[in-house]
CSV table of C-alpha atoms and ligand atoms in Angstrom, one decimal:
chain,number,residue,atom,x,y,z
A,6,MET,CA,-28.1,78.0,-12.6
A,7,GLN,CA,-29.3,74.2,-11.6
A,8,GLU,CA,-26.9,73.1,-14.3
A,9,LYS,CA,-24.2,75.0,-12.9
A,10,VAL,CA,-25.0,73.9,-9.5
A,11,ASP,CA,-25.0,70.5,-10.4
A,12,SER,CA,-21.8,70.4,-12.4
A,13,ILE,CA,-19.9,72.2,-9.2
A,14,LYS,CA,-21.3,69.6,-7.1
A,15,LYS,CA,-20.1,66.7,-9.4
A,16,GLU,CA,-16.8,68.3,-10.0
A,17,VAL,CA,-16.2,68.4,-5.8
A,18,LEU,CA,-17.4,64.8,-5.8
A,19,GLU,CA,-14.9,63.7,-8.2
A,20,ALA,CA,-12.0,65.8,-7.0
A,21,ILE,CA,-12.9,64.2,-3.3
A,22,ASP,CA,-12.9,61.0,-4.3
A,23,GLY,CA,-9.5,59.7,-4.2
A,24,ILE,CA,-7.9,62.1,-1.6
A,25,CYS,CA,-6.1,60.7,1.1
A,26,ASP,CA,-4.0,63.3,2.3
A,27,SER,CA,-5.6,66.2,4.5
A,28,LYS,CA,-3.3,68.8,3.1
A,29,VAL,CA,-4.8,68.5,-0.4
A,30,LEU,CA,-8.3,68.3,1.2
A,31,TYR,CA,-7.8,71.6,2.8
A,32,ASP,CA,-6.5,73.1,-0.4
A,33,LEU,CA,-9.6,71.9,-2.3
A,34,ARG,CA,-11.9,73.2,0.5
A,35,VAL,CA,-10.4,76.8,0.2
A,36,LYS,CA,-10.7,76.5,-3.8
A,37,TYR,CA,-14.5,75.9,-3.4
A,38,ILE,CA,-15.7,77.3,0.1
A,39,GLY,CA,-12.8,79.6,1.3
A,40,LYS,CA,-13.5,83.1,1.3
A,41,LYS,CA,-12.7,83.7,-2.5
A,42,GLY,CA,-13.7,79.9,-3.4
A,43,ILE,CA,-15.7,79.2,-6.2
A,44,ILE,CA,-18.9,78.6,-4.3
A,45,SER,CA,-18.4,81.6,-2.0
A,46,GLU,CA,-18.1,84.0,-5.0
A,47,LEU,CA,-21.3,82.3,-6.2
A,48,VAL,CA,-23.0,83.1,-3.0
A,49,SER,CA,-21.7,86.8,-3.0
A,50,SER,CA,-23.2,87.2,-6.4
A,51,LEU,CA,-26.5,86.7,-5.3
A,52,GLY,CA,-26.2,90.5,-4.0
A,53,SER,CA,-26.4,91.9,-7.7
A,54,LEU,CA,-29.5,89.7,-8.5
A,55,THR,CA,-33.0,90.8,-8.3
A,56,ILE,CA,-35.5,89.8,-5.7
A,57,GLU,CA,-37.2,87.4,-8.1
A,58,GLU,CA,-33.8,85.9,-8.8
A,59,LYS,CA,-32.6,85.8,-5.3
A,60,LYS,CA,-35.9,83.9,-4.7
A,61,GLN,CA,-35.2,81.3,-7.1
A,62,TYR,CA,-31.5,80.7,-6.9
A,63,GLY,CA,-30.5,81.8,-3.2
A,64,SER,CA,-31.8,78.6,-1.5
A,65,LEU,CA,-30.0,76.4,-4.8
A,66,ILE,CA,-26.6,78.1,-3.6
A,67,ASN,CA,-27.0,78.2,0.1
A,68,ASN,CA,-28.0,74.4,-0.4
A,69,LEU,CA,-25.0,73.4,-2.3
A,70,LYS,CA,-22.7,75.2,-0.1
A,71,GLN,CA,-24.2,73.1,3.1
A,72,GLU,CA,-23.6,70.0,0.8
A,73,VAL,CA,-20.3,70.7,-0.1
A,74,THR,CA,-19.0,71.9,3.3
A,75,LYS,CA,-20.6,68.4,4.6
A,76,LEU,CA,-18.5,66.6,1.8
A,77,PHE,CA,-15.4,68.3,3.0
A,78,ASP,CA,-16.0,67.6,6.7
A,79,ASP,CA,-17.0,63.8,6.2
A,80,LYS,CA,-14.0,63.4,4.0
A,81,ASN,CA,-11.8,65.1,6.5
A,82,LYS,CA,-13.1,62.9,9.2
A,83,GLU,CA,-12.4,59.8,7.0
A,84,ILE,CA,-8.9,60.8,6.4
A,85,GLU,CA,-8.0,61.3,10.4
A,86,LEU,CA,-9.8,57.9,10.8
A,87,ASN,CA,-7.7,56.3,8.4
A,88,LEU,CA,-4.4,57.9,9.7
A,89,LEU,CA,-5.5,57.0,13.3
A,90,ASN,CA,-6.1,53.3,12.2
A,91,GLU,CA,-2.8,53.3,10.5
A,92,LYS,CA,-1.0,54.4,13.5
A,93,LEU,CA,-2.5,51.8,15.8
A,94,LYS,CA,-1.8,49.0,13.3
A,95,ASN,CA,2.1,50.2,13.5
A,96,GLU,CA,2.3,51.2,17.1
A,97,LYS,CA,0.4,47.9,18.2
A,98,ILE,CA,0.6,47.4,22.1
A,99,ASP,CA,1.5,43.5,22.9
A,100,ILE,CA,-0.6,43.3,26.1
A,101,SER,CA,0.5,39.6,26.7
A,102,LEU,CA,3.9,41.1,27.2
A,103,PRO,CA,5.3,40.5,30.8
A,104,SER,CA,5.7,43.6,32.8
A,105,ILE,CA,8.9,44.8,34.3
A,106,GLN,CA,9.2,43.6,38.1
A,107,ILE,CA,10.4,46.4,40.2
A,108,PRO,CA,11.8,45.1,43.5
A,109,ILE,CA,9.6,46.8,46.3
A,110,GLY,CA,11.8,48.4,48.9
A,111,SER,CA,11.6,48.1,52.8
A,112,PRO,CA,11.8,50.7,55.4
A,113,ASN,CA,15.0,50.5,57.3
A,114,ILE,CA,14.2,49.2,60.7
A,115,LEU,CA,17.0,51.4,62.5
A,116,GLU,CA,14.8,54.3,60.9
A,117,LYS,CA,11.9,52.9,62.3
A,118,LEU,CA,13.1,52.1,65.7
A,119,ILE,CA,14.2,55.9,66.0
A,120,GLU,CA,11.0,57.1,64.9
A,121,GLU,CA,9.2,55.0,67.4
A,122,VAL,CA,11.4,56.7,70.2
A,123,GLU,CA,10.9,60.0,68.6
A,124,GLU,CA,6.8,59.7,68.7
A,125,LEU,CA,6.8,58.4,72.3
A,126,LEU,CA,9.3,61.3,73.6
A,127,MET,CA,7.2,63.8,71.6
A,128,SER,CA,3.8,62.5,73.3
A,129,MET,CA,5.8,63.4,76.7
A,130,GLY,CA,6.5,66.9,75.5
A,131,TYR,CA,10.1,66.7,73.8
A,132,ASP,CA,10.9,68.4,70.6
A,133,VAL,CA,13.1,66.7,67.9
A,134,VAL,CA,15.9,68.7,66.9
A,135,ASP,CA,18.8,68.5,64.9
A,136,GLY,CA,22.4,69.6,65.0
A,137,PRO,CA,25.4,69.8,62.4
A,138,GLU,CA,27.3,66.6,61.7
A,139,VAL,CA,30.5,68.6,61.1
A,140,GLU,CA,31.0,70.4,64.4
A,141,GLU,CA,33.1,72.8,66.2
A,142,ASP,CA,35.5,71.5,68.9
A,143,LYS,CA,34.0,74.0,71.3
A,144,PHE,CA,30.4,72.1,71.1
A,145,ASN,CA,31.6,68.9,70.8
A,146,PHE,CA,34.1,68.7,73.6
A,147,GLU,CA,34.8,72.1,75.6
A,148,MET,CA,31.5,73.1,76.5
A,149,LEU,CA,30.4,69.6,77.7
A,150,ASN,CA,33.3,70.1,80.3
A,151,ILE,CA,36.0,68.4,78.2
A,152,PRO,CA,38.9,70.8,77.7
A,153,LYS,CA,41.8,70.3,75.3
A,154,GLY,CA,44.2,67.9,76.6
A,155,HIS,CA,41.7,66.2,78.7
A,156,PRO,CA,42.2,62.2,78.5
A,157,ALA,CA,38.6,61.9,77.9
A,158,ARG,CA,39.0,63.0,74.2
A,159,ASP,CA,41.1,59.9,73.4
A,160,ALA,CA,38.2,57.5,74.1
A,161,GLN,CA,36.4,59.4,71.4
A,162,ASP,CA,38.7,58.5,68.4
A,163,THR,CA,37.7,61.6,66.5
A,164,PHE,CA,37.8,62.5,62.8
A,165,TYR,CA,39.3,66.0,62.6
A,166,ILE,CA,38.7,68.2,59.4
A,167,LYS,CA,40.5,71.2,59.9
A,168,GLY,CA,43.3,71.8,62.3
A,169,GLU,CA,41.7,70.9,65.9
A,170,GLU,CA,38.7,73.2,65.7
A,171,ILE,CA,36.7,71.4,63.2
A,172,LEU,CA,35.7,68.0,63.1
A,173,LEU,CA,33.0,65.2,62.7
A,174,ARG,CA,30.9,65.2,65.7
A,175,SER,CA,31.9,62.0,67.8
A,176,GLN,CA,28.7,62.1,69.7
A,177,THR,CA,25.1,63.9,69.7
A,178,SER,CA,25.8,65.6,73.0
A,179,PRO,CA,26.7,68.9,71.4
A,180,VAL,CA,23.1,69.4,70.5
A,181,GLN,CA,22.5,69.8,74.2
A,182,VAL,CA,24.9,72.8,74.3
A,183,ARG,CA,23.3,74.4,71.0
A,184,THR,CA,19.9,73.9,72.3
A,185,MET,CA,20.7,75.5,75.6
A,186,ILE,CA,22.3,78.5,73.8
A,187,GLU,CA,19.1,78.9,71.5
A,188,ASN,CA,16.9,78.9,74.6
A,189,LYS,CA,19.1,81.5,76.4
A,190,GLY,CA,18.8,80.3,79.9
A,191,GLU,CA,15.4,81.3,80.2
A,192,LYS,CA,12.9,78.4,79.2
A,193,PRO,CA,12.8,74.8,80.3
A,194,ILE,CA,13.9,72.3,77.8
A,195,ARG,CA,12.7,68.7,76.6
A,196,MET,CA,14.6,68.0,73.6
A,197,ILE,CA,15.7,64.4,71.8
A,198,CYS,CA,18.2,64.6,68.7
A,199,PRO,CA,18.5,61.4,66.8
A,200,GLY,CA,21.4,61.7,64.6
A,201,LYS,CA,24.8,60.3,62.9
A,202,THR,CA,28.1,60.4,64.8
A,203,TYR,CA,31.3,59.5,63.8
A,204,ARG,CA,34.5,57.9,65.1
A,205,ARG,CA,37.6,56.1,63.8
A,206,ASP,CA,36.7,52.8,65.2
A,207,ASP,CA,35.4,49.9,62.9
A,208,ASP,CA,37.4,46.8,64.6
A,209,ASP,CA,34.6,44.7,64.6
A,210,ALA,CA,30.9,43.8,63.9
A,211,THR,CA,29.5,45.7,66.5
A,212,HIS,CA,31.3,49.1,65.6
A,213,SER,CA,31.5,51.3,62.5
A,214,HIS,CA,33.0,54.6,61.7
A,215,GLN,CA,29.6,55.8,61.4
A,216,PHE,CA,26.8,55.3,64.0
A,217,MET,CA,23.8,56.6,65.3
A,218,GLN,CA,22.9,58.0,68.9
A,219,ILE,CA,19.6,59.3,70.4
A,220,GLU,CA,20.4,62.2,72.8
A,221,GLY,CA,18.3,63.5,75.2
A,222,LEU,CA,17.9,66.5,77.5
A,223,LEU,CA,15.7,67.8,80.0
A,224,ILE,CA,16.2,71.1,81.8
A,225,ASP,CA,13.7,72.3,84.3
A,226,LYS,CA,13.7,72.8,88.1
A,227,ASP,CA,14.3,70.3,90.9
A,228,ILE,CA,15.0,67.7,88.4
A,229,SER,CA,16.6,64.5,90.2
A,230,LEU,CA,18.0,61.2,89.2
A,231,SER,CA,14.5,59.5,89.7
A,232,ASP,CA,13.2,61.6,86.9
A,233,LEU,CA,15.8,60.5,84.8
A,234,LYS,CA,15.0,56.9,85.7
A,235,GLY,CA,11.4,57.2,85.0
A,236,THR,CA,11.9,58.3,81.8
A,237,ILE,CA,14.3,55.8,80.9
A,238,ASP,CA,12.1,53.1,82.1
A,239,VAL,CA,9.1,54.4,80.1
A,240,ILE,CA,11.5,54.3,76.8
A,241,VAL,CA,12.9,50.9,77.2
A,242,LYS,CA,9.5,49.5,78.4
A,243,LYS,CA,8.0,50.6,75.2
A,244,LEU,CA,10.8,49.2,72.8
A,245,PHE,CA,11.5,46.1,74.7
A,246,GLY,CA,8.3,45.1,76.6
A,247,GLU,CA,6.4,45.9,80.0
A,248,SER,CA,8.2,43.4,82.0
A,249,ILE,CA,11.5,45.2,81.5
A,250,GLU,CA,13.5,46.4,84.3
A,251,THR,CA,16.0,49.1,84.4
A,252,ARG,CA,18.9,49.5,86.7
A,253,PHE,CA,21.7,52.5,86.9
A,254,ARG,CA,25.2,51.7,87.5
A,255,PRO,CA,27.8,54.4,88.7
A,256,SER,CA,29.5,55.8,85.6
A,257,TYR,CA,31.7,58.4,84.6
A,258,TYR,CA,30.9,61.3,82.2
A,259,GLN,CA,32.5,64.7,82.0
A,260,PHE,CA,29.2,66.3,81.2
A,261,THR,CA,27.0,65.0,83.6
A,262,GLU,CA,27.5,64.6,87.7
A,263,PRO,CA,26.3,62.0,88.7
A,264,SER,CA,26.8,59.8,85.6
A,265,VAL,CA,25.3,56.2,85.0
A,266,GLU,CA,25.2,53.3,82.9
A,267,VAL,CA,21.8,52.3,81.9
A,268,ASP,CA,21.0,48.5,82.1
A,269,ILE,CA,18.0,46.6,81.3
A,270,SER,CA,17.1,43.3,82.4
A,271,CYS,CA,17.6,41.0,79.5
A,272,PHE,CA,14.7,40.5,77.5
A,273,ASN,CA,15.7,37.1,76.1
A,274,CYS,CA,16.7,35.2,79.3
A,275,HIS,CA,15.0,37.5,81.9
A,276,GLY,CA,17.6,37.3,84.2
A,277,LYS,CA,19.0,33.7,83.9
A,278,GLY,CA,21.9,34.2,81.5
A,279,CYS,CA,22.3,33.7,77.9
A,280,ASN,CA,24.4,34.6,75.2
A,281,ILE,CA,22.9,38.1,74.6
A,282,CYS,CA,23.5,39.5,78.0
A,283,LYS,CA,26.7,37.7,78.3
A,284,GLN,CA,25.3,35.5,81.2
A,285,SER,CA,24.8,38.6,83.4
A,286,GLY,CA,20.9,38.9,83.2
A,287,TRP,CA,21.7,42.7,82.3
A,288,ILE,CA,22.2,44.6,79.0
A,289,THR,CA,24.1,48.1,79.0
A,290,VAL,CA,21.8,50.5,76.5
A,291,ALA,CA,22.8,54.0,77.1
A,292,GLY,CA,24.8,56.5,79.3
A,293,ALA,CA,23.0,59.2,81.3
A,294,GLY,CA,23.4,61.5,84.2
A,295,ILE,CA,22.5,64.8,85.6
A,296,VAL,CA,23.7,67.5,83.7
A,297,HIS,CA,27.0,69.0,85.3
A,298,PRO,CA,26.9,72.4,86.7
A,299,ASN,CA,29.7,73.5,84.6
A,300,VAL,CA,27.8,72.7,81.5
A,301,LEU,CA,24.7,74.5,82.6
A,302,LYS,CA,26.7,77.4,83.3
A,303,MET,CA,28.7,77.3,79.8
A,304,GLY,CA,25.2,76.9,78.3
A,305,GLY,CA,23.8,79.8,79.7
A,306,TYR,CA,21.8,78.4,82.7
A,307,ASP,CA,22.3,79.3,86.1
A,308,PRO,CA,23.0,76.0,88.2
A,309,LYS,CA,21.4,77.4,91.3
A,310,VAL,CA,18.0,77.9,89.5
A,311,TRP,CA,18.3,75.1,86.9
A,312,SER,CA,18.8,71.4,86.9
A,313,GLY,CA,18.4,68.7,84.4
A,314,PHE,CA,19.2,65.1,83.2
A,315,ALA,CA,20.8,63.9,79.8
A,316,PHE,CA,20.9,60.6,78.3
A,317,GLY,CA,22.6,59.1,75.3
A,318,PHE,CA,21.3,55.9,73.8
A,319,GLY,CA,23.3,53.9,70.9
A,320,ALA,CA,20.4,53.7,68.3
A,321,GLU,CA,22.0,50.8,66.3
A,322,ARG,CA,22.6,48.8,69.7
A,323,LEU,CA,18.8,49.2,70.4
A,324,ALA,CA,18.0,48.0,66.9
A,325,MET,CA,20.2,45.0,67.3
A,326,LEU,CA,19.0,43.8,70.5
A,327,LYS,CA,15.2,44.4,69.6
A,328,TYR,CA,15.5,42.4,66.0
A,329,GLY,CA,18.1,40.1,67.0
A,330,ILE,CA,20.9,41.3,64.5
A,331,ASN,CA,24.4,40.8,65.2
A,332,ASP,CA,26.1,42.7,62.9
A,333,LEU,CA,25.9,46.5,62.9
A,334,ARG,CA,26.9,46.9,59.1
A,335,VAL,CA,23.6,45.6,58.0
A,336,PHE,CA,21.9,48.7,58.7
A,337,TYR,CA,24.0,50.8,56.1
A,338,ASN,CA,23.6,48.0,53.4
A,339,THR,CA,21.9,48.9,50.3
A,340,ASP,CA,21.1,45.3,49.1
A,341,LEU,CA,17.5,44.8,48.9
A,342,ARG,CA,17.8,41.1,49.5
A,343,GLU,CA,19.4,42.0,53.2
A,344,VAL,CA,17.1,45.0,53.7
A,345,ALA,CA,14.0,42.7,53.0
A,346,THR,CA,15.0,40.3,55.8
A,347,PHE,CA,14.2,43.5,58.2
A,348,ASP,CA,10.5,43.0,57.5
A,349,ARG,CA,10.7,39.2,58.3
A,350,LYS,CA,12.6,39.9,61.5
A,351,GLU,CA,10.2,42.5,62.4
A,352,SER,CA,7.0,40.4,61.9
A,353,ASP,CA,8.7,37.3,64.0
B,428,DAH,N1,27.9,61.1,74.7
B,428,DAH,C1,28.1,60.2,75.1
B,428,DAH,C2,28.8,59.0,74.3
B,428,DAH,O1,29.1,59.0,73.2
B,428,DAH,C3,26.7,59.1,75.7
B,428,DAH,C4,26.2,60.1,76.7
B,428,DAH,C5,26.4,59.7,77.9
B,428,DAH,C6,25.2,60.9,76.6
B,428,DAH,C7,25.9,60.6,79.1
B,428,DAH,C8,24.8,61.4,77.5
B,428,DAH,C9,25.0,61.5,78.6
B,428,DAH,O2,23.8,62.8,77.2
B,428,DAH,O3,24.2,62.3,79.8
B,428,DAH,O4,29.4,58.1,74.9
């Protein structure tokens, strides 16, 4: 038996020696220590031996099985290691290769300015709401007290999409109407709606067919022009500095009565007169007013009970003033070289 065991071990050692393929090794493993392998058969044959013989050969055969199993395991590890080394040699990573430079973008300062206004007004209890850019004539004009055929419509060179009923909103004011309807004439409202608006107007560097407005609406009881002035004052001071003053000039909008034009004292020359304020010392930044009773009524609010104010800022205009930009179109430019200059402007 000893001889048999020795010869099997020798046989395995010789067979294993040159193998460098794990599949071949596996087949060989099955041949010797698989369920019906040569050594496994030997182990099972122990059962038919006498107790004496079992004592004599049992450990011999079991040792053989253990040793051979270890031989296969070690060889398998060796093959895998060789494979890995081979792979690493072929797939060498050149760590000295310079990495690809991915240009880093910058947040758009128009967005930043809008966020600044949003945060301020949210801290004053306003909700930031959204409305559709493809709007109905009803909300964009009619319910804002601008009936069909009204000359005020001409001033807002509107893009019509379908007949006279569907259009690209020419102002964010329709969101006032939508918000009133949503609140069913029952609750006070404090909302702002920053959003895109569209007009057929891109004649010069200060106009674009698409621009952004920041609409504001407050409805409550006993609201007066001084509430509007106080609110606007907080906004412009936050954006342009504590020393900035606000003034109202009489104006005309169909959806407010009285209507005003909001001017701020020039942050550049502080009233002396410069290019930015066109030598007047004042800069116009918004339209505003007390919500017209007709608009309240059409929105479902009883004008005998409720009153309110509304305002509309031109967002690009605010950003142009704040950051000293003279071409509105740069906000919509995706050229990173341009956009990166925004960061510099902001840190000025
Ligand atoms: N919607 C006006 C425009 O586009 C701006 C405006 C004026 C909005 C007065 C208002 C307002 O809410 O009360 O010119």
